[in-house]
Backbone as CSV, one residue per row, in Angstrom:
resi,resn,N_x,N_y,N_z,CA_x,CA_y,CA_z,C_x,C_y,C_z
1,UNK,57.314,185.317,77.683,57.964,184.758,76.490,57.312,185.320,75.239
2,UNK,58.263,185.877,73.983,57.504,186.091,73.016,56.287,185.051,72.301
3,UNK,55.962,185.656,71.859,54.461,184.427,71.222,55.296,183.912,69.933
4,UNK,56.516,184.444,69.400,57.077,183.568,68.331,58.307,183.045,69.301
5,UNK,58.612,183.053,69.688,60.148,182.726,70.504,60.213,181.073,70.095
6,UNK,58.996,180.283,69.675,59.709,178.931,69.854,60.237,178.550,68.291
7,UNK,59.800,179.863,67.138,60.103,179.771,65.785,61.320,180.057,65.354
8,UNK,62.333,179.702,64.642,63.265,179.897,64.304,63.239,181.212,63.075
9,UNK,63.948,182.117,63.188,63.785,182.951,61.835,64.189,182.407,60.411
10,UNK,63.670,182.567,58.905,63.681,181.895,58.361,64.948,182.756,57.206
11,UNK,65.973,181.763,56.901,66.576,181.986,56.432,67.060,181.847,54.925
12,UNK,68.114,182.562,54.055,68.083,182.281,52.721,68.183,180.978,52.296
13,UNK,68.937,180.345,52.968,68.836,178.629,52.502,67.470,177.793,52.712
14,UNK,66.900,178.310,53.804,65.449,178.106,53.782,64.581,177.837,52.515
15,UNK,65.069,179.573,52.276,63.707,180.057,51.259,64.663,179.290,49.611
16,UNK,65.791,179.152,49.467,66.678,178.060,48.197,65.974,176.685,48.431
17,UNK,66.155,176.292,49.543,65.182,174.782,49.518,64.022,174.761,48.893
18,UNK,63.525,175.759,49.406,61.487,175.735,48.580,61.413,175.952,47.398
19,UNK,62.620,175.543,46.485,62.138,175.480,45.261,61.148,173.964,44.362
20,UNK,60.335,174.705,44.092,59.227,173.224,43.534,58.371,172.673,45.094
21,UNK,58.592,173.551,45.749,58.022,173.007,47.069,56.577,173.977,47.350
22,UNK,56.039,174.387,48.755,55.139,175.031,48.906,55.636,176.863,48.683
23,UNK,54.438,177.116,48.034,54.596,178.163,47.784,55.157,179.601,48.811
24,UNK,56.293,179.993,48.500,57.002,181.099,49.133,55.761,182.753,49.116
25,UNK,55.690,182.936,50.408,54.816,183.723,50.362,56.047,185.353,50.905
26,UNK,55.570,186.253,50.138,56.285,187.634,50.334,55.657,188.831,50.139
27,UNK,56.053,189.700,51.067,55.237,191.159,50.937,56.843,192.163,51.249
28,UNK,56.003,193.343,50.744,57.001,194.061,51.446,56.698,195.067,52.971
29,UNK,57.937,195.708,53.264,57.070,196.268,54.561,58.569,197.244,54.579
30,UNK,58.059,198.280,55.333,58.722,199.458,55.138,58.879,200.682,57.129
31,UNK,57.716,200.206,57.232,57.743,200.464,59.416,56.954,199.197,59.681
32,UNK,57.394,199.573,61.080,57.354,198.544,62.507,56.037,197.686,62.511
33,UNK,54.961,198.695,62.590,53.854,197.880,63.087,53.480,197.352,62.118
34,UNK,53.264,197.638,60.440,52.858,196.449,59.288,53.989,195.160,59.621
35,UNK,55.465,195.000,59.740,56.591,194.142,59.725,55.900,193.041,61.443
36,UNK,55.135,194.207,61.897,54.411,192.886,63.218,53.489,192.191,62.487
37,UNK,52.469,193.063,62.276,51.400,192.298,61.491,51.453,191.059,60.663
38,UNK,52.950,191.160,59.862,53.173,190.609,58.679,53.987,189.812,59.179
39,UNK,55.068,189.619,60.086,55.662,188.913,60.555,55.033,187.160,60.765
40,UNK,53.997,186.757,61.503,53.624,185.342,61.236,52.962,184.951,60.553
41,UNK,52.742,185.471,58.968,51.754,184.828,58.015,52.937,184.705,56.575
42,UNK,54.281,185.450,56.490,54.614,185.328,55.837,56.558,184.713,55.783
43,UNK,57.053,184.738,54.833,58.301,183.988,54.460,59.646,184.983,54.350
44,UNK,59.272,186.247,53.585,60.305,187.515,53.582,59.357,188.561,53.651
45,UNK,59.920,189.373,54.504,59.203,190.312,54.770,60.699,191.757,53.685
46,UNK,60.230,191.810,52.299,61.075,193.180,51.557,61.587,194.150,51.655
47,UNK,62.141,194.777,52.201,62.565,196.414,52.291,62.753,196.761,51.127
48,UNK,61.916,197.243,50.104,62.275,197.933,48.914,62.340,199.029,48.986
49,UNK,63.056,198.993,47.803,63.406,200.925,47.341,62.186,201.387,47.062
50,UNK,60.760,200.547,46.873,59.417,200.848,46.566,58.808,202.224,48.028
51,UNK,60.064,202.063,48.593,59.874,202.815,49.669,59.532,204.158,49.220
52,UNK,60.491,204.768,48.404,60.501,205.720,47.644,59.555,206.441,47.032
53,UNK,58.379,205.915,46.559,57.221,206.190,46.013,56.170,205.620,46.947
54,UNK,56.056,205.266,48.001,55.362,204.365,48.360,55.231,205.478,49.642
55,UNK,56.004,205.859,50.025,55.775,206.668,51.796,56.284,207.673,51.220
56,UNK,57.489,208.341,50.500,58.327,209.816,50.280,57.447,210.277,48.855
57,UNK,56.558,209.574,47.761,56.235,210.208,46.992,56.706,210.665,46.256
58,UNK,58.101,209.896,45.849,58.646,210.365,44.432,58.742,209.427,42.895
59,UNK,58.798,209.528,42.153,58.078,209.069,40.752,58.599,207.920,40.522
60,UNK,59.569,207.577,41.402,60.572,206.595,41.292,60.989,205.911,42.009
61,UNK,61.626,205.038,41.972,62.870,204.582,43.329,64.211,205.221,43.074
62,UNK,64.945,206.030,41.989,65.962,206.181,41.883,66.440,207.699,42.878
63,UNK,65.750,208.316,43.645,65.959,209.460,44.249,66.518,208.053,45.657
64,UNK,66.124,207.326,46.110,66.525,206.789,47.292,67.973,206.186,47.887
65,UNK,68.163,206.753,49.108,69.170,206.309,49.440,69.674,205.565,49.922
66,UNK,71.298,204.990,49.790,71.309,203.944,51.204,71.367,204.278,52.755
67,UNK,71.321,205.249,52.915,70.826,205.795,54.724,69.466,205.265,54.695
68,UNK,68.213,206.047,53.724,67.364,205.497,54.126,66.709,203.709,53.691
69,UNK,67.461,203.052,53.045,67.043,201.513,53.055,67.853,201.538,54.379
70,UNK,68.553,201.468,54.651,69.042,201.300,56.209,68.127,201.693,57.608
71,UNK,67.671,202.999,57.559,66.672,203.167,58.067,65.370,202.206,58.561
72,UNK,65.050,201.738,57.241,63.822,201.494,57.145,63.930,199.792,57.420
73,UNK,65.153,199.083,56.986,65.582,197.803,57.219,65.660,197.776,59.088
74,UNK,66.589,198.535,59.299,66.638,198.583,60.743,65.156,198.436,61.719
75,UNK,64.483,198.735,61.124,62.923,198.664,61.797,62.345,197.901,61.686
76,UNK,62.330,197.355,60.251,61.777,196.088,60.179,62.434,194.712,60.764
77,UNK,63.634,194.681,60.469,64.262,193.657,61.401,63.838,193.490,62.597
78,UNK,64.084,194.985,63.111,64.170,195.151,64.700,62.504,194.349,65.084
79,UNK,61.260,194.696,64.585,60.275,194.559,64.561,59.748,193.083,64.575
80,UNK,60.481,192.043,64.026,60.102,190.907,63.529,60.887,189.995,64.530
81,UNK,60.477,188.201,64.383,60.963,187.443,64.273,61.298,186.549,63.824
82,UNK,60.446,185.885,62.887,60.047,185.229,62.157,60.745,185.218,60.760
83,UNK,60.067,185.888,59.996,60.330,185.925,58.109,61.545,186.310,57.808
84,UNK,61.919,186.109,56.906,63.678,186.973,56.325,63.764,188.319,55.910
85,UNK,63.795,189.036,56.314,64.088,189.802,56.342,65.220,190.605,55.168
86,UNK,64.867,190.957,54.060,65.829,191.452,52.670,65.511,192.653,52.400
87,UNK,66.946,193.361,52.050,66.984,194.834,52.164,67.059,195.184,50.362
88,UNK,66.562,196.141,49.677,66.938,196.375,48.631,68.326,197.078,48.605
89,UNK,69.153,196.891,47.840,70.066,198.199,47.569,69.786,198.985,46.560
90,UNK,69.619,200.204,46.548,69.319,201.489,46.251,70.454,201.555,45.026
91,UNK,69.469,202.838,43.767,70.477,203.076,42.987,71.683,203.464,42.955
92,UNK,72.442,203.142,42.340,73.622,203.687,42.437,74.607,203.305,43.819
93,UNK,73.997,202.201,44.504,75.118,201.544,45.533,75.460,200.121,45.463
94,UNK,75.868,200.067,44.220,75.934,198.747,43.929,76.942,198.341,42.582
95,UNK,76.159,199.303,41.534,76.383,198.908,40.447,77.886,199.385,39.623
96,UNK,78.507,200.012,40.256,79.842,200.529,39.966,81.189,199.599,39.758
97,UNK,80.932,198.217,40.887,82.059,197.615,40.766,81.265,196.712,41.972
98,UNK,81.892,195.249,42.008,82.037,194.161,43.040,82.522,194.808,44.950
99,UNK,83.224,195.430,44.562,83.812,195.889,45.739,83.021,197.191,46.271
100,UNK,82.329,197.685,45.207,81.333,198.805,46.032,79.971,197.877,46.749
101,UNK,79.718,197.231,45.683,78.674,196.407,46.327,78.601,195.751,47.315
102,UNK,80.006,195.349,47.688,80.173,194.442,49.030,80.199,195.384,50.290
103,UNK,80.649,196.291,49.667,81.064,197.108,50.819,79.673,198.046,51.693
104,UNK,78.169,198.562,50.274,77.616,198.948,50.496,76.417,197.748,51.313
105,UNK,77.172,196.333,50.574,75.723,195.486,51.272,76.812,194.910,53.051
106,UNK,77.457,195.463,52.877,78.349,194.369,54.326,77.709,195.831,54.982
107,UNK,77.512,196.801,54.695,76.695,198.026,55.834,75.758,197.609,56.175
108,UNK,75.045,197.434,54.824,73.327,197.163,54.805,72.946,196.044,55.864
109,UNK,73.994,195.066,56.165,73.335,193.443,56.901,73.751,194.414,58.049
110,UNK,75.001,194.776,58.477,75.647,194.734,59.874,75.060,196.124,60.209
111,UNK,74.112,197.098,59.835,73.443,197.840,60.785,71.658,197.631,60.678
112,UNK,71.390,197.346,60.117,69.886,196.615,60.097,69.631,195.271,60.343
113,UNK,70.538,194.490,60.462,70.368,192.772,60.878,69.207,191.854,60.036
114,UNK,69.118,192.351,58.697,68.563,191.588,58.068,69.638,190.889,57.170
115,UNK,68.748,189.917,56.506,68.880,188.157,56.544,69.625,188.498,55.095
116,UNK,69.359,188.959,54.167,69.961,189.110,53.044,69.600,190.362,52.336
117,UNK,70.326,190.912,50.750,69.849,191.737,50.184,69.461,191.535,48.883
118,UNK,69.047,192.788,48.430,68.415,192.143,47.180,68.883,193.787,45.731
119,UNK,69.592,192.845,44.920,69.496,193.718,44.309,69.412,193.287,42.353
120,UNK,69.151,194.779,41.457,68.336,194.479,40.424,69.539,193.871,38.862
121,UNK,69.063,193.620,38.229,69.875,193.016,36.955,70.522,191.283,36.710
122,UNK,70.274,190.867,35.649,70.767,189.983,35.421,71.695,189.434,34.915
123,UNK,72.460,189.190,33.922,73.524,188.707,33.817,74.980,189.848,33.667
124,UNK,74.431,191.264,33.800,75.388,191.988,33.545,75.551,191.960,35.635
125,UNK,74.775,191.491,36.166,75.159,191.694,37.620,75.918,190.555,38.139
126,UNK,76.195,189.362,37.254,76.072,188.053,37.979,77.810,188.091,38.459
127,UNK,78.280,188.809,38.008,79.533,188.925,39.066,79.936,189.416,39.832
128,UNK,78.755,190.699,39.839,78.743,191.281,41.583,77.838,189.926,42.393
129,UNK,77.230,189.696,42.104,76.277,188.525,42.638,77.143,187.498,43.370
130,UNK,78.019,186.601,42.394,78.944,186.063,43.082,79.848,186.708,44.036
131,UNK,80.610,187.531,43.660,81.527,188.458,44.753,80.778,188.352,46.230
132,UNK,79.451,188.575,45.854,78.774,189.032,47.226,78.446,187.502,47.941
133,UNK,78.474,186.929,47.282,77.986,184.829,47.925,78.956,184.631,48.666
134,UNK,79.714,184.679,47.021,81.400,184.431,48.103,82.399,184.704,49.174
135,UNK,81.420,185.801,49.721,81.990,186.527,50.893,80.705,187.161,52.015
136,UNK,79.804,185.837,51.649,78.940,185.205,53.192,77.559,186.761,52.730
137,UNK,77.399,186.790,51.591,76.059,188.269,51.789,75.454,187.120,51.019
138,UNK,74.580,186.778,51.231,73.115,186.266,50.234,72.072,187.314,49.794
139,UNK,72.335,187.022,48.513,71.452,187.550,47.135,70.412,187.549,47.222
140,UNK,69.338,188.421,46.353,68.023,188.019,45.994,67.662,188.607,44.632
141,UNK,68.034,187.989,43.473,68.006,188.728,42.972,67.128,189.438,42.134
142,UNK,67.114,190.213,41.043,65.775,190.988,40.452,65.922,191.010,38.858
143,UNK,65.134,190.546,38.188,65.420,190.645,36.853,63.647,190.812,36.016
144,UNK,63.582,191.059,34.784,62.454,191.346,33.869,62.513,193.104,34.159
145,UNK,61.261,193.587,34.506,61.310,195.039,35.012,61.784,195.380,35.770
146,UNK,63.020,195.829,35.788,63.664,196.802,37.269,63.744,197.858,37.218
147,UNK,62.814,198.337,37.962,62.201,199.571,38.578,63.596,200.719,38.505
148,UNK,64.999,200.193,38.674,65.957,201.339,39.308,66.460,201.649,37.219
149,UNK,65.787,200.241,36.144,66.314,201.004,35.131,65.064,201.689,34.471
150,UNK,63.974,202.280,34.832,63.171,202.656,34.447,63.444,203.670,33.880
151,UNK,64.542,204.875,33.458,64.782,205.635,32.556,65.315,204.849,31.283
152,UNK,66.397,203.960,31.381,66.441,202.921,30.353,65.763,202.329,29.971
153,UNK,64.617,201.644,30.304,63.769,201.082,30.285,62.234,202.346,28.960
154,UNK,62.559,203.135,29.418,61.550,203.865,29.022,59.988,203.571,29.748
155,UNK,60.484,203.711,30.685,58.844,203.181,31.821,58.440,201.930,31.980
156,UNK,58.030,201.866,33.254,57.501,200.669,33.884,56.773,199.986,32.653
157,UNK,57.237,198.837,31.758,57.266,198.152,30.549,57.445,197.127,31.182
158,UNK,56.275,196.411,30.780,56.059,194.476,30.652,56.919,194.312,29.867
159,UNK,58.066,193.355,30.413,58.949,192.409,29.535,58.405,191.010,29.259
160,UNK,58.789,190.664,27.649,58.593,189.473,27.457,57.374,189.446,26.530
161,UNK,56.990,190.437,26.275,55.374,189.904,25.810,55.981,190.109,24.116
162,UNK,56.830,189.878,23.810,57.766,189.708,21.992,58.328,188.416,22.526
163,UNK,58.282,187.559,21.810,59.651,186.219,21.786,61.046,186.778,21.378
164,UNK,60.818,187.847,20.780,62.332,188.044,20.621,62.776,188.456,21.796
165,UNK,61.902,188.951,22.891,62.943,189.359,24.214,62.919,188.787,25.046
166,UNK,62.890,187.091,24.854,62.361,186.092,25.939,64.246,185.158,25.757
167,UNK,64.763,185.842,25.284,66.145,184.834,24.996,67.269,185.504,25.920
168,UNK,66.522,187.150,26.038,67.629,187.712,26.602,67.140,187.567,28.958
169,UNK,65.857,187.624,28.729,65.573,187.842,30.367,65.858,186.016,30.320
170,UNK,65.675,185.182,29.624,66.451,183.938,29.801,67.509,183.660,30.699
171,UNK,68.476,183.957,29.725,69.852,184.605,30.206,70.159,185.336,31.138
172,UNK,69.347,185.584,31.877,69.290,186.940,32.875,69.459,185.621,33.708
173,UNK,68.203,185.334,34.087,67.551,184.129,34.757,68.576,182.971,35.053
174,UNK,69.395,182.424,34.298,70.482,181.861,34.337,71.550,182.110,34.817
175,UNK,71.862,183.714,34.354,72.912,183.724,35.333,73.086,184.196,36.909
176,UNK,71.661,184.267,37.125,71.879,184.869,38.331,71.505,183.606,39.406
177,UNK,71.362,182.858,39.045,71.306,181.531,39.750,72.856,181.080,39.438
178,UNK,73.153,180.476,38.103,74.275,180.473,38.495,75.646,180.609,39.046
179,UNK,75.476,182.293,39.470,76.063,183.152,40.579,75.979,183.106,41.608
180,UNK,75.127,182.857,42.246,74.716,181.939,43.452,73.528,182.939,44.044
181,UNK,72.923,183.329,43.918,71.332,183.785,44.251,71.117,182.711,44.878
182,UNK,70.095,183.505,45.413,69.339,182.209,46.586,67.660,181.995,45.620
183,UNK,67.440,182.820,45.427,66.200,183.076,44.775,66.087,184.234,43.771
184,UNK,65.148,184.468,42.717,65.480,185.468,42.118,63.144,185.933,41.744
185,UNK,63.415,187.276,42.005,61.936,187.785,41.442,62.396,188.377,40.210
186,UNK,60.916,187.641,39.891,60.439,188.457,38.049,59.286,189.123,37.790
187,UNK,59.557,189.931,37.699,58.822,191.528,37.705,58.474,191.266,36.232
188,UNK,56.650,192.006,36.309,56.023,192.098,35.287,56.685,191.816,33.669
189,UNK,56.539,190.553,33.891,57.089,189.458,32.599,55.733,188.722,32.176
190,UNK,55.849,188.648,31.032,54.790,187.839,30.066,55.067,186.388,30.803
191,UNK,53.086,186.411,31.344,53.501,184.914,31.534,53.701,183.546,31.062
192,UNK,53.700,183.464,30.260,54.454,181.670,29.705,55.896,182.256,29.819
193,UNK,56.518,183.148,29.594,58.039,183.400,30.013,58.014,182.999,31.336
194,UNK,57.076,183.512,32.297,57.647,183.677,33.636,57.704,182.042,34.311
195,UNK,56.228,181.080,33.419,56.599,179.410,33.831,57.697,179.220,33.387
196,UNK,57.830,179.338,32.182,59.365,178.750,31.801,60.231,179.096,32.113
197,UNK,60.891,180.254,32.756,61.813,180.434,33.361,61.815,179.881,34.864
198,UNK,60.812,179.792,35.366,60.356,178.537,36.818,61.034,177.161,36.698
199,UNK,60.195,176.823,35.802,60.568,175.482,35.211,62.341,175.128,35.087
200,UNK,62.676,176.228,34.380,64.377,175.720,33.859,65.339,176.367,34.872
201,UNK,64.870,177.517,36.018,66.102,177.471,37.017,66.135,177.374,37.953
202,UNK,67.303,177.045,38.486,67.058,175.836,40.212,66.917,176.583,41.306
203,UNK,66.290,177.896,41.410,66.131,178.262,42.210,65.019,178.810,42.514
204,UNK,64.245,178.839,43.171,63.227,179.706,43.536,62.620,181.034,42.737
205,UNK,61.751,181.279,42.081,61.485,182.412,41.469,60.133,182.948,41.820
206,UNK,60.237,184.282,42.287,59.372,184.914,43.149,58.476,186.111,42.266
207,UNK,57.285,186.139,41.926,56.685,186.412,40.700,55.998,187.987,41.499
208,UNK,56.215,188.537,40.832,54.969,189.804,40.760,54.847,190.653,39.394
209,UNK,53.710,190.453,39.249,53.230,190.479,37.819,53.598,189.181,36.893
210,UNK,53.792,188.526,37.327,54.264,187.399,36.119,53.312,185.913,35.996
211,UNK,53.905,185.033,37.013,52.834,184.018,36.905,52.463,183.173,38.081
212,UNK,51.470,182.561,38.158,51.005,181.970,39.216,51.728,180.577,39.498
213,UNK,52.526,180.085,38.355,53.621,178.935,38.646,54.861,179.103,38.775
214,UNK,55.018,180.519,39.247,56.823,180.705,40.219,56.262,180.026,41.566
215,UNK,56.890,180.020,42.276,57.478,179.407,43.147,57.045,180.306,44.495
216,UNK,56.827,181.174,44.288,56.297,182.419,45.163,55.725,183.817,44.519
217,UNK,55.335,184.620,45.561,54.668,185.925,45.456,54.890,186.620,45.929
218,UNK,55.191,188.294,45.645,55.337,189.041,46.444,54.139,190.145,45.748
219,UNK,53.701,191.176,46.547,53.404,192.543,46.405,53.998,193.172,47.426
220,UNK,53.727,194.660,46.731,54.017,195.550,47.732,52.914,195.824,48.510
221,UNK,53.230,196.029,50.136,51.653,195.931,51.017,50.609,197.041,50.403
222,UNK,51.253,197.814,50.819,50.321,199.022,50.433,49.266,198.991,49.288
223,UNK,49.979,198.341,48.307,49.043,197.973,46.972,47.998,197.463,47.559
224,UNK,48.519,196.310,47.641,47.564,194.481,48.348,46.655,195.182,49.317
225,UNK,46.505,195.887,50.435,46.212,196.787,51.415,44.503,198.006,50.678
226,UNK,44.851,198.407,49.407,44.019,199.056,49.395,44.247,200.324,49.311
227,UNK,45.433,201.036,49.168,46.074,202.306,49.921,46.882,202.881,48.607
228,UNK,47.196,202.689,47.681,47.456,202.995,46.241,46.125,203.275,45.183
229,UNK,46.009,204.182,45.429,44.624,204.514,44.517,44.460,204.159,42.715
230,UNK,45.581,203.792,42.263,46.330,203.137,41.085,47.222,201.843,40.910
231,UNK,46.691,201.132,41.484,47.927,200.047,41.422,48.200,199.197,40.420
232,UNK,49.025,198.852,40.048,49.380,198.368,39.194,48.092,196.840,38.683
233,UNK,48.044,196.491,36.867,47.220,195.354,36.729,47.435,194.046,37.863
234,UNK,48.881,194.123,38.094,49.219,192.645,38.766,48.500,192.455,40.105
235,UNK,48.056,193.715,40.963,47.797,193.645,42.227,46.209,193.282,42.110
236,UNK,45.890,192.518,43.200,44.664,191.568,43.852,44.796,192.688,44.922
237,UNK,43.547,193.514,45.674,43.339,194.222,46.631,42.492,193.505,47.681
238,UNK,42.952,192.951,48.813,42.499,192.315,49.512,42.105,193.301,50.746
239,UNK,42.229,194.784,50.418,41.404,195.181,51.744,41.296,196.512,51.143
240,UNK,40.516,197.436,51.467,39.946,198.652,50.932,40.319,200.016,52.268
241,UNK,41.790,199.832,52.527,41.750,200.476,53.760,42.097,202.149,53.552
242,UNK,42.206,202.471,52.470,41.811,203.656,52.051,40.687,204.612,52.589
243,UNK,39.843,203.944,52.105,38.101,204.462,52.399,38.070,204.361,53.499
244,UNK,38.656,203.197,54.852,38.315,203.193,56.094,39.263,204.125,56.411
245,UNK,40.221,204.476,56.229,41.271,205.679,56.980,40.671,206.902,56.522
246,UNK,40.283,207.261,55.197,39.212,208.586,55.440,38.415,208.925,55.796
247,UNK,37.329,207.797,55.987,36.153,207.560,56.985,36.435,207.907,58.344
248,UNK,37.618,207.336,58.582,37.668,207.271,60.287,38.110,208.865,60.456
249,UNK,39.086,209.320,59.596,39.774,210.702,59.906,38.331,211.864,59.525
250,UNK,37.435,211.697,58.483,36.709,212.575,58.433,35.652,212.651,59.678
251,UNK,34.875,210.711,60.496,34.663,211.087,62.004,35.226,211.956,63.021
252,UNK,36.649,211.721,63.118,37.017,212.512,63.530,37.101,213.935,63.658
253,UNK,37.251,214.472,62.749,37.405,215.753,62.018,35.901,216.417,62.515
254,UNK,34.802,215.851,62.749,33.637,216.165,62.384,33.031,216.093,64.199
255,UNK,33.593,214.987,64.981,33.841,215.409,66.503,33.960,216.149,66.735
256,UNK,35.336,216.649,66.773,36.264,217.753,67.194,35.501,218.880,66.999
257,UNK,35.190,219.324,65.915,34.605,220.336,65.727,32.870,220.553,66.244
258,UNK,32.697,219.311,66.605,30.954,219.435,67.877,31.173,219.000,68.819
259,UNK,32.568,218.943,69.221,33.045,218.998,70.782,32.311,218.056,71.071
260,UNK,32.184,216.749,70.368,31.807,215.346,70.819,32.973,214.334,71.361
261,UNK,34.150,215.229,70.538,35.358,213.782,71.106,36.259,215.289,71.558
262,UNK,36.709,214.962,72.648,36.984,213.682,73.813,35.787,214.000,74.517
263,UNK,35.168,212.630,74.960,33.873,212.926,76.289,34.457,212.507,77.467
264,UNK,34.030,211.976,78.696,34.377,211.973,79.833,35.338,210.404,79.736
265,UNK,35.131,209.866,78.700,35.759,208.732,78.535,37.500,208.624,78.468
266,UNK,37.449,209.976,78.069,38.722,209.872,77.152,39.627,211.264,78.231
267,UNK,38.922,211.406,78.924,39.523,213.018,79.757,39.990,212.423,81.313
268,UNK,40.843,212.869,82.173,41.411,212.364,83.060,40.837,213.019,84.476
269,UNK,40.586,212.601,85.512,39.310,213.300,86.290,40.675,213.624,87.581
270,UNK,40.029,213.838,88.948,40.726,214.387,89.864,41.416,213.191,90.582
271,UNK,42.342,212.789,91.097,42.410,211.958,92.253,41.667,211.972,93.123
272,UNK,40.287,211.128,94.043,39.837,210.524,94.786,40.827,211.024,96.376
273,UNK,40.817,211.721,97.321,41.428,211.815,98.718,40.602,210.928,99.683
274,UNK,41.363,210.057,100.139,40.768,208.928,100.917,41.111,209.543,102.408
């Protein structure tokens, strides 16, 4: 029997209930064996477009596609039992019209079998948002810094830290709950914006970079992990696994070459004739 088999997987109405409740815990995960690891300590396990810069090394998320969030969703699903499982949608598969979006997220659930998707903007999205409720896809949605408008944006830019731009991610915030989101993250936002926007909408708000009174947390693993040699102010590094993966690869490296590894331990001997 699996060692989770008696847990139920946790779903978007789940994670809508826990608002004002115990804190929603989230990471992201991108292959198999982190999505095991991560599977019984946490609530959603992310498929972001963070994929993009994160494993392919490009400056952005906007080079990424929807083959590969599909890809990479498919594994993690497949991998888990437990947490929810939410796929990002990728630039440019979404934002064209209601009917592209449905069409690109009714792919996204029915070949990766995750739990919901997640995609970026606020009130200029809130009617793809609905479209997509209303026809059984659950939301997640993304508002303050989104990463996919970072040419608009003029670079990864803290929102919120002016009052004059605390009226408009407001409004963001509003409508994407009122669209029917299940939950919504706020990306590197000034925090007294990011309580008060906790405070005033009924849904769940999932903080990175913002504040310690949303409702939840996410990073991206790799950050949290140790493995981003730059990570962003918001990230807490809870393991230094950098230094141990060069450590271990330069042992290695340094075997091999004094014909210390493989010893008789590791080499396969004759069959025994009885």
């Amino acid at each position: 029997m699996s060692r989770h088999a008696a847990q139920r997987r946790v779903t978007a109405p789940d994670i809508a209930a826990r608002k004002g409740g115990d804190p929603i815990v989230a990471l992201t995960s991108y292959h198999a064996h982190t999505a095991r690891l991560a599977d019984p300590h946490v609530d959603i396990l992310l498929v972001g477009d963070s994929v993009g810069m994160v494993l392919y090394g490009h400056g952005s998320t906007l080079p990424v596609t929807l083959e590969t969030m599909i890809l990479h969703g498919r594994v993690v699903a497949g991998a888990t039992e437990r947490a929810l499982v939410v796929v990002d949608m990728p630039f440019g598969s979404y934002e064209e019209s209601p009917q592209q979006a449905f069409r690109n997220a009714a792919r996204v659930m029915k070949e990766t079998g995750c739990g919901a998707v997640k995609l970026e903007g606020g009130a200029r999205m809130a009617e793809t948002i609905h479209f997509l409720v209303e026809r059984g896809v659950p939301v997640m949605a993304h508002i303050g810094l989104t990463p996919q408008s970072v040419n608009a944006l003029g670079g990864f830019k803290v929102q919120g830290r002016e009052e004059a731009q605390w009226t408009t991610i407001e409004k963001d915030a509003r409508a994407v709950a009122e669209a029917g989101a299940f939950c919504v993250v706020v990306e590197a936002v000034a925090e007294p914006l990011a309580r008060r926007i906790t405070e005033s909408v009924p849904i769940p708000t999932i903080g990175i970079g913002a504040s310690p009174a949303c409702d939840g947390q996410i990073l991206v693993m790799e950050d949290m992990l140790g493995l981003n040699p730059s990570p962003p102010k918001f990230v807490k590094t809870y393991a230094r696994l950098a230094e141990a993966i060069e450590g271990a690869i330069a042992t290695y490296a340094q075997e091999v070459r004094t014909r210390a590894f493989p010893d008789e331990r590791h080499v396969y001997g004759m069959k025994t004739r009885t």
